[in-house]
Coordinates of C-alpha atoms and ligand atoms in Angstrom, one line a residue:
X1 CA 0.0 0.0 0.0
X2 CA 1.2 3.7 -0.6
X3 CA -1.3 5.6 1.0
X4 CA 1.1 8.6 2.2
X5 CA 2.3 9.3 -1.6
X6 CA 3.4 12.8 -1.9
X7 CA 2.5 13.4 1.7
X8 CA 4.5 15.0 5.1
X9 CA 4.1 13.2 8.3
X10 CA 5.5 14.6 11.5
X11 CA 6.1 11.6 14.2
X12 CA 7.1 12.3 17.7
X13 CA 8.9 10.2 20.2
X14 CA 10.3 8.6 16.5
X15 CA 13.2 7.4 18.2
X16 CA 11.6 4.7 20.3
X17 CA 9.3 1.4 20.1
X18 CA 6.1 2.3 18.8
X19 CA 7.2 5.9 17.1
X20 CA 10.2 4.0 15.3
X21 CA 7.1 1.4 14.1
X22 CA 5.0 4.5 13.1
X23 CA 7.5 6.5 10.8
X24 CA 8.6 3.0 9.0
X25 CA 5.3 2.3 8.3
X26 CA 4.3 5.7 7.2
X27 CA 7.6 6.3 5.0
X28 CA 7.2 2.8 3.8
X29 CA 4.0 3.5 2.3
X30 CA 5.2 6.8 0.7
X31 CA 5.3 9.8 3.5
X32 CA 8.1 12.3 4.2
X33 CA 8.7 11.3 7.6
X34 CA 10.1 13.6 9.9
X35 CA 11.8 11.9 12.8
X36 CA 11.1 14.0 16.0
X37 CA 13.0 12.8 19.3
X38 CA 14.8 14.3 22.2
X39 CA 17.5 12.1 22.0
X40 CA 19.7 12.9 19.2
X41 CA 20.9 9.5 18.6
X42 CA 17.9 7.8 18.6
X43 CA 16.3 9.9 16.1
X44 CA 19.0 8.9 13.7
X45 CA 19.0 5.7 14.2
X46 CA 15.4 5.8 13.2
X47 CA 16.2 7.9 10.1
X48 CA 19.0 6.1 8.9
X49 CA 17.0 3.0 9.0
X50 CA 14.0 4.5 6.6
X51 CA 16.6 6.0 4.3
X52 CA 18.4 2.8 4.0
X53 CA 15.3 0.8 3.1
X54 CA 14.9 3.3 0.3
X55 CA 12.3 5.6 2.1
X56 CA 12.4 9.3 2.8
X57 CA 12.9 11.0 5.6
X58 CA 14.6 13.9 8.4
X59 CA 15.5 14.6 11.6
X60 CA 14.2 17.1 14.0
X61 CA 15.4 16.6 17.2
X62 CA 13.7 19.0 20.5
X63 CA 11.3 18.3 23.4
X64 CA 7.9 18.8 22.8
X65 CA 7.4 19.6 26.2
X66 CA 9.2 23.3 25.2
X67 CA 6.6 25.3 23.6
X68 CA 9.5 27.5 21.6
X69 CA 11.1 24.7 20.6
X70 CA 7.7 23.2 19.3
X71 CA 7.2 27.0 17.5
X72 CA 10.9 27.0 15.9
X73 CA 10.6 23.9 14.6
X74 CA 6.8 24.1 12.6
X75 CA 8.2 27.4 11.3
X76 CA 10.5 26.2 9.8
X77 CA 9.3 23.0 8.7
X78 CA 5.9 24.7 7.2
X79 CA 8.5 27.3 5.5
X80 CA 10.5 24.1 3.9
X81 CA 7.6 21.6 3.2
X82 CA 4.8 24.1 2.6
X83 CA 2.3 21.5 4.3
X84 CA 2.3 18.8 6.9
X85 CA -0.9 15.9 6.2
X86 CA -0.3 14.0 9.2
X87 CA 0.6 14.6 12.3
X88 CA 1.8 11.9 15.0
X89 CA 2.0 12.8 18.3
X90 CA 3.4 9.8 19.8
X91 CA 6.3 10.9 23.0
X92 CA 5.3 10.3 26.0
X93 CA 7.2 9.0 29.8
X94 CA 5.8 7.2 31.8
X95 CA 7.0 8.2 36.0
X96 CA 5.9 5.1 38.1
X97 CA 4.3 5.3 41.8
X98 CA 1.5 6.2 43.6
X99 CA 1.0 9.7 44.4
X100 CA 2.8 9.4 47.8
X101 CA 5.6 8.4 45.5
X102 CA 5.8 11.1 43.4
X103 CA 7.8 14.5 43.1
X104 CA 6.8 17.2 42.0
X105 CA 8.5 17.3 39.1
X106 CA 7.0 13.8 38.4
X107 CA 3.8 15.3 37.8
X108 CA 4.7 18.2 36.1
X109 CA 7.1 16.8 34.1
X110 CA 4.8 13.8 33.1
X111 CA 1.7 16.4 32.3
X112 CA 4.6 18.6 30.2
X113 CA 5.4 15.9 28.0
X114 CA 2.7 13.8 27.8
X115 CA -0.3 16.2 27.2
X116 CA 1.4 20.0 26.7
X117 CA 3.2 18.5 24.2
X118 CA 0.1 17.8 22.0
X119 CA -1.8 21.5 23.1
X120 CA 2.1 22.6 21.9
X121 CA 2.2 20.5 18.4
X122 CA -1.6 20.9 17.5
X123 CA -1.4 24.5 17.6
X124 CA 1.7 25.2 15.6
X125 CA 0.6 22.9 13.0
X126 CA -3.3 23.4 12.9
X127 CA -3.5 26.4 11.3
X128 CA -1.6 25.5 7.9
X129 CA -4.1 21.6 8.0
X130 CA -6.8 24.2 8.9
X131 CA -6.2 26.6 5.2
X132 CA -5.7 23.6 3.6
X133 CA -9.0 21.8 4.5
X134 CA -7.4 18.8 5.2
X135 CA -4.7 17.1 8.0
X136 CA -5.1 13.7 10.1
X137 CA -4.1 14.0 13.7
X138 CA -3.4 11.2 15.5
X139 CA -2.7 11.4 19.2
X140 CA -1.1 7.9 21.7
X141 CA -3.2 7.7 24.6
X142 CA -3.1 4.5 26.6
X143 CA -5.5 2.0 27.4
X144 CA -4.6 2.9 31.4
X145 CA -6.5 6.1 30.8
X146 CA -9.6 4.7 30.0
X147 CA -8.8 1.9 32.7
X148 CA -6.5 3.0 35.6
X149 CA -3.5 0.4 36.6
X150 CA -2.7 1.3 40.2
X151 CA 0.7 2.2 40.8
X152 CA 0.7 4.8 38.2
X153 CA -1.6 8.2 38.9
X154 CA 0.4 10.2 36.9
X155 CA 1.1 8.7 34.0
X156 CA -2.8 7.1 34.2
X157 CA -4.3 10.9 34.9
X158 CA -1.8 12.0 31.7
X159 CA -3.2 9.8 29.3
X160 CA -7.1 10.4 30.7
X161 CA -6.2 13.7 29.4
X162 CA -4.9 12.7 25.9
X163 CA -7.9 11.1 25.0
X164 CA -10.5 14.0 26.2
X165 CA -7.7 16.4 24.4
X166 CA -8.2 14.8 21.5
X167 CA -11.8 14.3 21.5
X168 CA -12.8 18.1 21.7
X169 CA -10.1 18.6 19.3
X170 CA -12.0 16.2 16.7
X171 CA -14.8 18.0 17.9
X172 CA -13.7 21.3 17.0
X173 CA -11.9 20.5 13.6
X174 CA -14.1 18.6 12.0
X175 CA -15.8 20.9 10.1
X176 CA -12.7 22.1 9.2
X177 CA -11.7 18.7 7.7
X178 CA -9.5 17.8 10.0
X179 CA -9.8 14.5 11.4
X180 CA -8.4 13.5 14.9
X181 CA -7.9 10.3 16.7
X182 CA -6.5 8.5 19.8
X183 CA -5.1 5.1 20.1
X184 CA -4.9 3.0 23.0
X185 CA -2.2 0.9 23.4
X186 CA -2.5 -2.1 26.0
X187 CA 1.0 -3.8 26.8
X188 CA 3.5 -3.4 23.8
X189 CA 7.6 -4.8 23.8
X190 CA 9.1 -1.4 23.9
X191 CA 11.6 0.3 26.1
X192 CA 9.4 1.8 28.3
X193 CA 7.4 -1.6 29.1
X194 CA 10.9 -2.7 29.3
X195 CA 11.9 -0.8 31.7
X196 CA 9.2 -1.0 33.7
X197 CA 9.9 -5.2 33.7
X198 CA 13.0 -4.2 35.3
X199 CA 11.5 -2.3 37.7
X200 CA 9.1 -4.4 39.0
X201 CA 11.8 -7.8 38.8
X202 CA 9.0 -9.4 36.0
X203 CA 9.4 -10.5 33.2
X204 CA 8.1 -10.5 29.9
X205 CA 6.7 -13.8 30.2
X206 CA 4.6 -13.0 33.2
X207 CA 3.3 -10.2 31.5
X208 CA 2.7 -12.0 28.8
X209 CA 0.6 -14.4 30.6
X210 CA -2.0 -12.0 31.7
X211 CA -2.7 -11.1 27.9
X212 CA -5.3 -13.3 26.5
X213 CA -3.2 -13.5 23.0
X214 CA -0.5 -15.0 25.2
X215 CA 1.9 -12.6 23.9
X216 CA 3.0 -8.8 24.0
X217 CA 1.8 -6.8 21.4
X218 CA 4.3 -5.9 18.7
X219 CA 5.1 -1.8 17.8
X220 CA 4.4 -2.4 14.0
X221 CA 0.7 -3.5 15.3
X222 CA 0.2 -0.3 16.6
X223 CA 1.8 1.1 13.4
X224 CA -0.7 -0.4 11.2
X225 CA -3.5 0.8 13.2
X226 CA -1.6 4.4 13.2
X227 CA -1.2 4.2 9.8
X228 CA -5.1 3.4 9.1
X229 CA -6.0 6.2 10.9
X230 CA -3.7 8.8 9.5
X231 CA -4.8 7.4 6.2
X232 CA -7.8 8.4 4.0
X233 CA -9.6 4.7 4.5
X234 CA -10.3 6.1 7.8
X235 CA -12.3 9.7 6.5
X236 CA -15.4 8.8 8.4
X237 CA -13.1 8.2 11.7
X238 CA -12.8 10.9 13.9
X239 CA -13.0 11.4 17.6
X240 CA -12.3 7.7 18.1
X241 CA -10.5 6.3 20.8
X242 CA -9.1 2.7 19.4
X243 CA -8.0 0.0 21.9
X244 CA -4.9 -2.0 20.7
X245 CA -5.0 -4.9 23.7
X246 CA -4.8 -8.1 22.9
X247 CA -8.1 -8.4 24.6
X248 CA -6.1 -7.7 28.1
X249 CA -8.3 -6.6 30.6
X250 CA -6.7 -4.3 33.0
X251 CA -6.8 -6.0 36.5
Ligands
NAD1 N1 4.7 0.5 25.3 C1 3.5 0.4 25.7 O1 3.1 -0.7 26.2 C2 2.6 1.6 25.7 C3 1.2 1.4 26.1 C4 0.4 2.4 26.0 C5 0.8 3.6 25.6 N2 2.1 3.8 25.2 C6 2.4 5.1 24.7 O2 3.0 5.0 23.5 C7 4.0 6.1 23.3 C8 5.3 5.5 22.9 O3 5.7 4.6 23.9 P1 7.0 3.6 23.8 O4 6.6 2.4 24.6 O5 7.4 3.5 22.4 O6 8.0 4.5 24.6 P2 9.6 4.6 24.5 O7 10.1 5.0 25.8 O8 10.2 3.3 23.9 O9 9.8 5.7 23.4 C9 9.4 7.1 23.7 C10 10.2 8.0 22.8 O10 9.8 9.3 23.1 C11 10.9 10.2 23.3 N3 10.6 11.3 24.2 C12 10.4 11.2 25.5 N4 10.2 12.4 26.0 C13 10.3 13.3 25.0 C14 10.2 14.7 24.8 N5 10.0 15.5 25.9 N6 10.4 15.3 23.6 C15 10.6 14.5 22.5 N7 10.7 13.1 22.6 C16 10.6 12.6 23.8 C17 12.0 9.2 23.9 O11 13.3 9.7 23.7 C18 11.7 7.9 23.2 O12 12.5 7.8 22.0 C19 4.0 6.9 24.6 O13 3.2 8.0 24.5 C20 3.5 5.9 25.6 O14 2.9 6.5 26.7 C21 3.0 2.8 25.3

């Protein structure tokens, strides 16, 4: 499939599991991906790989937590690509503990990244999807904010706010032609379930266990379901908030 022909696609949090997933796919099926990451060398890992399978694609490395950083670099990507049709905004941390366990800076820095970030990208990029009549928007939520796990009130509260963020968004935009959507990921083998593992002293076995599948779900599964969204198959789909679980129930 090469649904993205001819088309710019902004992916945040590119240099990890499931945003590493989400610019392949999108580059493989014809996007300009821009690879957005924090860390330097992770974004260009990520690039490197989609230019070496023949793909296309650039680096843009900030944190989307810094709303002048987030400005600087629409500016000039708007001024160099003259449109952006999809917009990924993946990043997000995930600071473990109950609230009794948590600094200050644990909050603020989780609600920074994980939901100023998107108030941040959406508004330096809406205006140019909003002239042009059209842009797909697709935010990463997480099924633990529709379905609290204990042990993580920040993160959980976070991600409760992704997906209302993005449902009055859709809400909004809509009659602009803009379409937006959240997906939901339940448990899926990337760093940050990795690290939590280690954190915990599980491992991916037991986790595995609780998932009815048996199994972990895989970033290039969420990737698909990204790339579906972001896509024009999905032009009646907006607002929606799209589990991606395995059929794990969260206990
Ligand atoms: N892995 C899961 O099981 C799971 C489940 C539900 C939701 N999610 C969500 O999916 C998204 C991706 O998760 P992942 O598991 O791939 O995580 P990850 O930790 O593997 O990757 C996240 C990437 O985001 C980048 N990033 C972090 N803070 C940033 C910032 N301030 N600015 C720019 N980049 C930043 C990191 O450098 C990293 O490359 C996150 O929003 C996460 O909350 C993951």
């Amino acid at each position: 499939m090469r649904r993205f022909e001819g088309r710019n696609a902004v992916v945040t949090g590119a240099g990890g599991g499931i945003g590493t997933a989400i610019a392949q796919r999108l580059a493989d099926e014809g996007a300009h991906v821009v690879v957005c990451d924090a860390v330097e060398d992770l974004a260009h890992v990520t690039t490197d790989a989609i230019l070496a399978s023949g793909a296309s694609a650039s680096t843009a490395v900030f944190d989307v937590s810094d709303p002048g950083a987030v400005k600087d670099f629409a500016e000039r990507l708007l001024a160099e690509r003259g449109h952006v049709d999809v917009l990924v905004n993946n990043a997000g941390i995930n600071r473990r503990g109950p609230l009794l366990d948590l600094s200050d800076d644990d909050w603020h820095t989780t609600m920074a990244v994980n939901v100023d970030s998107m108030f941040h990208m959406c508004r330096a990029f809406l205006p140019a999807m909003v002239s042009a009549g059209h842009g797909a928007i697709v935010n990463t939520g997480s099924q633990w904010g529709m379905y609290p796990a204990p042990g993580h009130i920040a993160y959980n509260v976070s991600k409760a706010a992704v997906i209302a963020f993005s449902q009055n968004l859709a809400r909004d935009y809509a009659p602009a032609g803009i379409r937006v959507n959240v997906v939901c990921p339940g448990e899926i083998l990337t760093p940050m379930v990795e690290s939590g593992l280690a954190a915990k002293g599980i491992d991916v076995a037991d986790l595995a266990a609780k998932v009815p599948f048996g199994r972990l779900g895989r970033p290039d599964e969420v990737a698909a379901l990204v790339a579906f969204l972001a896509s024009d198959e999905a032009a009646y789909m907006c607002g929606s908030v799209v589990e991606i679980t395995g059929a794990q129930a969260v206990t």
